[in-house]
Amino acid sequence: MENYNIFLSFFHQEIQTPEIVDFSSLQNIAGENLSIDVSANDSSEDYIWGIQNASSNISDEQKLKTMSEYEDYFISHLIDTDFDESIEPEILVFARRQIAVNKVIFLTWLEQLFWNYQKNELFVVKLIDLFLCFDYEEVQPQASMLAVAFKVIKSYVIQSKNLSLLGHWCNKKALSIIEDFEEPTDPWLQIKYNHLKDIIRKRCTILEK
């Protein structure tokens, strides 16, 4: 418990209130009519954004560096993606591929992006939208760590979206996260918080029987 409290203290120190950050300075790669290549061989463990490395000895650090070269492109696509569309968006096709063959590196990279852009409300909301497209096990352990971080951010929009993520998981981990934080003061969030906490608690109780 002491280690967990230190962990929470770290987030409170590091996470700041979100602000509107101008993404116009990002390189407009999307305007160059590029697309995400998902055609690499399914057996490739080194598949990174349309690049299938010739050597299987590439280090994790090199993989992360390669991912970072596409940071602007990824972010511009993520914030422009409508996850409510009936057609699966390109960014989700790419994310599913990375989860399947490059999970550890991809999730680590997403975590790094969060720390770099945590002050941008739109980016964080879209990142949570992306996590909502996957089952709990597919995005662990990073997603659980980030769910704790999301809850600390002083944004009603992010807190609401994060509650939706915990409700999507609806398991013991989600219950532990939602119970470890104070009840929201915003009336609407308070209703959503208590409703989801009750649902998650009941489901966990049923699963234990």
mmCIF file of C-alpha atoms in Angstrom:
data_model
loop_
_atom_site.group_PDB
_atom_site.id
_atom_site.type_symbol
_atom_site.label_atom_id
_atom_site.label_comp_id
_atom_site.label_asym_id
_atom_site.label_seq_id
_atom_site.Cartn_x
_atom_site.Cartn_y
_atom_site.Cartn_z
ATOM 1 C CA MET A 1 0.000 0.000 0.000
ATOM 2 C CA GLU A 2 2.886 2.342 0.768
ATOM 3 C CA ASN A 3 4.332 1.846 -2.713
ATOM 4 C CA TYR A 4 0.918 2.494 -4.249
ATOM 5 C CA ASN A 5 0.583 5.760 -2.314
ATOM 6 C CA ILE A 6 4.010 6.832 -3.548
ATOM 7 C CA PHE A 7 2.842 5.966 -7.066
ATOM 8 C CA LEU A 8 -0.250 8.159 -6.687
ATOM 9 C CA SER A 9 1.817 10.966 -5.199
ATOM 10 C CA PHE A 10 4.068 10.857 -8.260
ATOM 11 C CA PHE A 11 1.084 11.308 -10.575
ATOM 12 C CA HIS A 12 -0.248 14.236 -8.569
ATOM 13 C CA GLN A 13 3.126 15.929 -8.908
ATOM 14 C CA GLU A 14 3.642 15.180 -12.581
ATOM 15 C CA ILE A 15 0.178 15.666 -14.098
ATOM 16 C CA GLN A 16 -1.008 19.175 -14.738
ATOM 17 C CA THR A 17 -4.361 20.682 -15.601
ATOM 18 C CA PRO A 18 -4.971 20.214 -19.332
ATOM 19 C CA GLU A 19 -4.935 23.154 -21.675
ATOM 20 C CA ILE A 20 -5.646 23.650 -25.350
ATOM 21 C CA VAL A 21 -2.383 22.945 -27.116
ATOM 22 C CA ASP A 22 -1.964 24.037 -30.715
ATOM 23 C CA PHE A 23 -1.161 20.985 -32.826
ATOM 24 C CA SER A 24 -0.721 23.098 -35.957
ATOM 25 C CA SER A 25 3.034 23.012 -35.455
ATOM 26 C CA LEU A 26 3.022 19.278 -36.105
ATOM 27 C CA GLN A 27 4.221 18.252 -39.513
ATOM 28 C CA ASN A 28 1.157 17.745 -41.674
ATOM 29 C CA ILE A 29 2.162 14.340 -42.912
ATOM 30 C CA ALA A 30 -1.449 13.334 -43.389
ATOM 31 C CA GLY A 31 -1.723 15.979 -46.069
ATOM 32 C CA GLU A 32 0.847 14.117 -48.115
ATOM 33 C CA ASN A 33 -1.682 11.362 -48.829
ATOM 34 C CA LEU A 34 0.208 8.707 -46.885
ATOM 35 C CA SER A 35 -1.546 5.718 -45.390
ATOM 36 C CA ILE A 36 -0.748 3.149 -42.758
ATOM 37 C CA ASP A 37 0.588 -0.042 -44.258
ATOM 38 C CA VAL A 38 -0.893 -3.130 -42.592
ATOM 39 C CA SER A 39 0.241 -5.591 -45.230
ATOM 40 C CA ALA A 40 3.299 -7.042 -43.484
ATOM 41 C CA ASN A 41 3.511 -10.755 -42.815
ATOM 42 C CA ASP A 42 1.452 -11.752 -39.766
ATOM 43 C CA SER A 43 4.401 -13.667 -38.327
ATOM 44 C CA SER A 44 6.622 -10.610 -38.174
ATOM 45 C CA GLU A 45 7.487 -9.562 -34.618
ATOM 46 C CA ASP A 46 9.350 -6.502 -35.842
ATOM 47 C CA TYR A 47 6.565 -4.898 -37.825
ATOM 48 C CA ILE A 48 6.521 -1.146 -37.180
ATOM 49 C CA TRP A 49 4.259 1.175 -39.124
ATOM 50 C CA GLY A 50 4.744 -0.299 -42.564
ATOM 51 C CA ILE A 51 8.398 -1.143 -41.874
ATOM 52 C CA GLN A 52 9.333 -4.775 -41.635
ATOM 53 C CA ASN A 53 12.858 -4.902 -40.264
ATOM 54 C CA ALA A 54 15.265 -7.280 -41.936
ATOM 55 C CA SER A 55 16.940 -8.183 -38.651
ATOM 56 C CA SER A 56 15.207 -9.783 -35.680
ATOM 57 C CA ASN A 57 18.013 -8.544 -33.440
ATOM 58 C CA ILE A 58 16.807 -4.940 -33.358
ATOM 59 C CA SER A 59 16.679 -3.656 -29.779
ATOM 60 C CA ASP A 60 13.576 -2.389 -28.020
ATOM 61 C CA GLU A 61 15.208 1.032 -27.835
ATOM 62 C CA GLN A 62 15.665 1.044 -31.617
ATOM 63 C CA LYS A 63 12.049 -0.014 -32.097
ATOM 64 C CA LEU A 64 10.831 2.847 -29.902
ATOM 65 C CA LYS A 65 13.029 5.251 -31.828
ATOM 66 C CA THR A 66 11.511 4.037 -35.082
ATOM 67 C CA MET A 67 8.001 4.471 -33.680
ATOM 68 C CA SER A 68 8.879 8.015 -32.585
ATOM 69 C CA GLU A 69 9.726 8.958 -36.158
ATOM 70 C CA TYR A 70 5.992 8.600 -36.908
ATOM 71 C CA GLU A 71 4.811 10.507 -33.829
ATOM 72 C CA ASP A 72 3.440 13.519 -35.730
ATOM 73 C CA TYR A 73 1.611 11.309 -38.193
ATOM 74 C CA PHE A 74 0.083 9.157 -35.461
ATOM 75 C CA ILE A 75 -1.072 12.099 -33.370
ATOM 76 C CA SER A 76 -2.587 13.956 -36.316
ATOM 77 C CA HIS A 77 -4.538 10.835 -37.293
ATOM 78 C CA LEU A 78 -5.581 10.068 -33.717
ATOM 79 C CA ILE A 79 -7.037 13.491 -32.970
ATOM 80 C CA ASP A 80 -8.878 13.538 -36.314
ATOM 81 C CA THR A 81 -10.369 10.073 -35.870
ATOM 82 C CA ASP A 82 -14.086 9.671 -35.244
ATOM 83 C CA PHE A 83 -14.306 6.452 -33.238
ATOM 84 C CA ASP A 84 -18.105 6.466 -33.530
ATOM 85 C CA GLU A 85 -18.040 5.792 -37.263
ATOM 86 C CA SER A 86 -19.412 2.452 -38.418
ATOM 87 C CA ILE A 87 -16.336 1.839 -40.578
ATOM 88 C CA GLU A 88 -13.240 0.851 -38.615
ATOM 89 C CA PRO A 89 -10.839 3.820 -38.785
ATOM 90 C CA GLU A 90 -7.333 3.479 -40.167
ATOM 91 C CA ILE A 91 -5.740 4.320 -36.822
ATOM 92 C CA LEU A 92 -7.567 1.395 -35.206
ATOM 93 C CA VAL A 93 -6.480 -1.007 -37.942
ATOM 94 C CA PHE A 94 -2.903 0.012 -37.224
ATOM 95 C CA ALA A 95 -3.331 -0.236 -33.446
ATOM 96 C CA ARG A 96 -4.819 -3.733 -33.695
ATOM 97 C CA ARG A 97 -1.854 -4.835 -35.757
ATOM 98 C CA GLN A 98 0.612 -3.401 -33.251
ATOM 99 C CA ILE A 99 -1.191 -5.024 -30.316
ATOM 100 C CA ALA A 100 -1.016 -8.343 -32.152
ATOM 101 C CA VAL A 101 2.649 -8.347 -33.139
ATOM 102 C CA ASN A 102 4.374 -5.494 -31.328
ATOM 103 C CA LYS A 103 2.389 -5.094 -28.101
ATOM 104 C CA VAL A 104 5.035 -4.189 -25.528
ATOM 105 C CA ILE A 105 6.762 -1.593 -27.693
ATOM 106 C CA PHE A 106 3.504 -0.072 -28.932
ATOM 107 C CA LEU A 107 1.943 0.290 -25.474
ATOM 108 C CA THR A 108 5.188 1.671 -24.069
ATOM 109 C CA TRP A 109 5.206 4.207 -26.890
ATOM 110 C CA LEU A 110 1.600 5.227 -26.179
ATOM 111 C CA GLU A 111 2.538 5.723 -22.547
ATOM 112 C CA GLN A 112 5.416 7.979 -23.589
ATOM 113 C CA LEU A 113 3.103 9.971 -25.838
ATOM 114 C CA PHE A 114 0.751 10.517 -22.920
ATOM 115 C CA TRP A 115 3.490 11.988 -20.773
ATOM 116 C CA ASN A 116 4.567 14.216 -23.648
ATOM 117 C CA TYR A 117 1.043 15.469 -24.457
ATOM 118 C CA GLN A 118 -0.794 15.062 -21.139
ATOM 119 C CA LYS A 119 -1.757 18.742 -21.115
ATOM 120 C CA ASN A 120 -3.765 18.425 -24.307
ATOM 121 C CA GLU A 121 -7.301 17.425 -23.438
ATOM 122 C CA LEU A 122 -8.238 16.324 -26.957
ATOM 123 C CA PHE A 123 -5.247 14.029 -27.294
ATOM 124 C CA VAL A 124 -5.909 12.351 -23.938
ATOM 125 C CA VAL A 125 -9.604 11.856 -24.764
ATOM 126 C CA LYS A 126 -8.736 10.277 -28.114
ATOM 127 C CA LEU A 127 -6.137 8.050 -26.443
ATOM 128 C CA ILE A 128 -8.806 6.766 -24.070
ATOM 129 C CA ASP A 129 -11.128 6.270 -27.050
ATOM 130 C CA LEU A 130 -8.437 4.064 -28.562
ATOM 131 C CA PHE A 131 -8.155 1.986 -25.377
ATOM 132 C CA LEU A 132 -11.936 1.603 -25.363
ATOM 133 C CA CYS A 133 -11.639 -0.350 -28.616
ATOM 134 C CA PHE A 134 -9.734 -3.154 -26.885
ATOM 135 C CA ASP A 135 -10.387 -5.721 -24.190
ATOM 136 C CA TYR A 136 -8.700 -5.253 -20.813
ATOM 137 C CA GLU A 137 -6.031 -7.915 -21.320
ATOM 138 C CA GLU A 138 -4.989 -6.541 -24.694
ATOM 139 C CA VAL A 139 -3.754 -3.202 -23.337
ATOM 140 C CA GLN A 140 -2.113 -4.200 -20.062
ATOM 141 C CA PRO A 141 -0.176 -3.263 -18.036
ATOM 142 C CA GLN A 142 0.156 0.277 -19.440
ATOM 143 C CA ALA A 143 -3.565 1.028 -19.702
ATOM 144 C CA SER A 144 -4.194 0.392 -16.000
ATOM 145 C CA MET A 145 -1.305 2.660 -15.048
ATOM 146 C CA LEU A 146 -2.633 5.359 -17.357
ATOM 147 C CA ALA A 147 -6.170 4.978 -16.017
ATOM 148 C CA VAL A 148 -4.792 6.049 -12.646
ATOM 149 C CA ALA A 149 -3.079 9.010 -14.299
ATOM 150 C CA PHE A 150 -6.202 10.009 -16.241
ATOM 151 C CA LYS A 151 -8.233 10.154 -13.026
ATOM 152 C CA VAL A 152 -5.869 12.758 -11.538
ATOM 153 C CA ILE A 153 -6.185 15.178 -14.458
ATOM 154 C CA LYS A 154 -8.505 18.058 -13.605
ATOM 155 C CA SER A 155 -10.759 17.802 -16.619
ATOM 156 C CA TYR A 156 -14.408 16.724 -16.449
ATOM 157 C CA VAL A 157 -14.248 15.469 -20.025
ATOM 158 C CA ILE A 158 -11.219 13.260 -19.348
ATOM 159 C CA GLN A 159 -12.603 12.039 -16.022
ATOM 160 C CA SER A 160 -15.885 11.091 -17.679
ATOM 161 C CA LYS A 161 -14.133 9.275 -20.501
ATOM 162 C CA ASN A 162 -11.909 7.488 -17.995
ATOM 163 C CA LEU A 163 -14.953 6.327 -16.052
ATOM 164 C CA SER A 164 -16.274 4.885 -19.316
ATOM 165 C CA LEU A 165 -12.991 2.997 -19.714
ATOM 166 C CA LEU A 166 -13.258 1.533 -16.216
ATOM 167 C CA GLY A 167 -16.858 0.581 -16.928
ATOM 168 C CA HIS A 168 -15.719 -1.066 -20.160
ATOM 169 C CA TRP A 169 -13.241 -3.219 -18.215
ATOM 170 C CA CYS A 170 -15.714 -3.890 -15.387
ATOM 171 C CA ASN A 171 -13.317 -6.078 -13.402
ATOM 172 C CA LYS A 172 -11.458 -6.117 -10.082
ATOM 173 C CA LYS A 173 -8.738 -3.817 -11.359
ATOM 174 C CA ALA A 174 -11.299 -1.275 -12.520
ATOM 175 C CA LEU A 175 -13.020 -1.505 -9.137
ATOM 176 C CA SER A 176 -9.760 -0.935 -7.256
ATOM 177 C CA ILE A 177 -9.000 2.129 -9.381
ATOM 178 C CA ILE A 178 -12.447 3.669 -9.077
ATOM 179 C CA GLU A 179 -12.593 3.061 -5.303
ATOM 180 C CA ASP A 180 -9.176 4.587 -4.654
ATOM 181 C CA PHE A 181 -10.246 8.066 -5.661
ATOM 182 C CA GLU A 182 -12.521 10.622 -4.092
ATOM 183 C CA GLU A 183 -16.058 10.916 -5.389
ATOM 184 C CA PRO A 184 -16.281 13.655 -8.070
ATOM 185 C CA THR A 185 -17.791 16.982 -7.027
ATOM 186 C CA ASP A 186 -19.430 17.630 -10.379
ATOM 187 C CA PRO A 187 -23.085 16.438 -10.076
ATOM 188 C CA TRP A 188 -23.200 14.635 -13.426
ATOM 189 C CA LEU A 189 -19.826 12.956 -12.902
ATOM 190 C CA GLN A 190 -20.903 12.019 -9.395
ATOM 191 C CA ILE A 191 -23.948 10.173 -10.757
ATOM 192 C CA LYS A 192 -21.858 8.381 -13.391
ATOM 193 C CA TYR A 193 -19.151 7.535 -10.860
ATOM 194 C CA ASN A 194 -21.534 5.999 -8.320
ATOM 195 C CA HIS A 195 -23.546 4.179 -10.987
ATOM 196 C CA LEU A 196 -20.485 2.570 -12.564
ATOM 197 C CA LYS A 197 -18.906 1.747 -9.219
ATOM 198 C CA ASP A 198 -22.078 -0.051 -8.185
ATOM 199 C CA ILE A 199 -22.261 -1.992 -11.457
ATOM 200 C CA ILE A 200 -18.584 -2.993 -11.344
ATOM 201 C CA ARG A 201 -18.819 -4.036 -7.689
ATOM 202 C CA LYS A 202 -21.883 -6.196 -8.370
ATOM 203 C CA ARG A 203 -20.233 -7.867 -11.355
ATOM 204 C CA CYS A 204 -17.087 -8.614 -9.357
ATOM 205 C CA THR A 205 -19.230 -10.108 -6.602
ATOM 206 C CA ILE A 206 -21.029 -12.352 -9.079
ATOM 207 C CA LEU A 207 -17.745 -13.521 -10.629
ATOM 208 C CA GLU A 208 -16.388 -14.454 -7.199
ATOM 209 C CA LYS A 209 -19.290 -16.804 -6.502
#
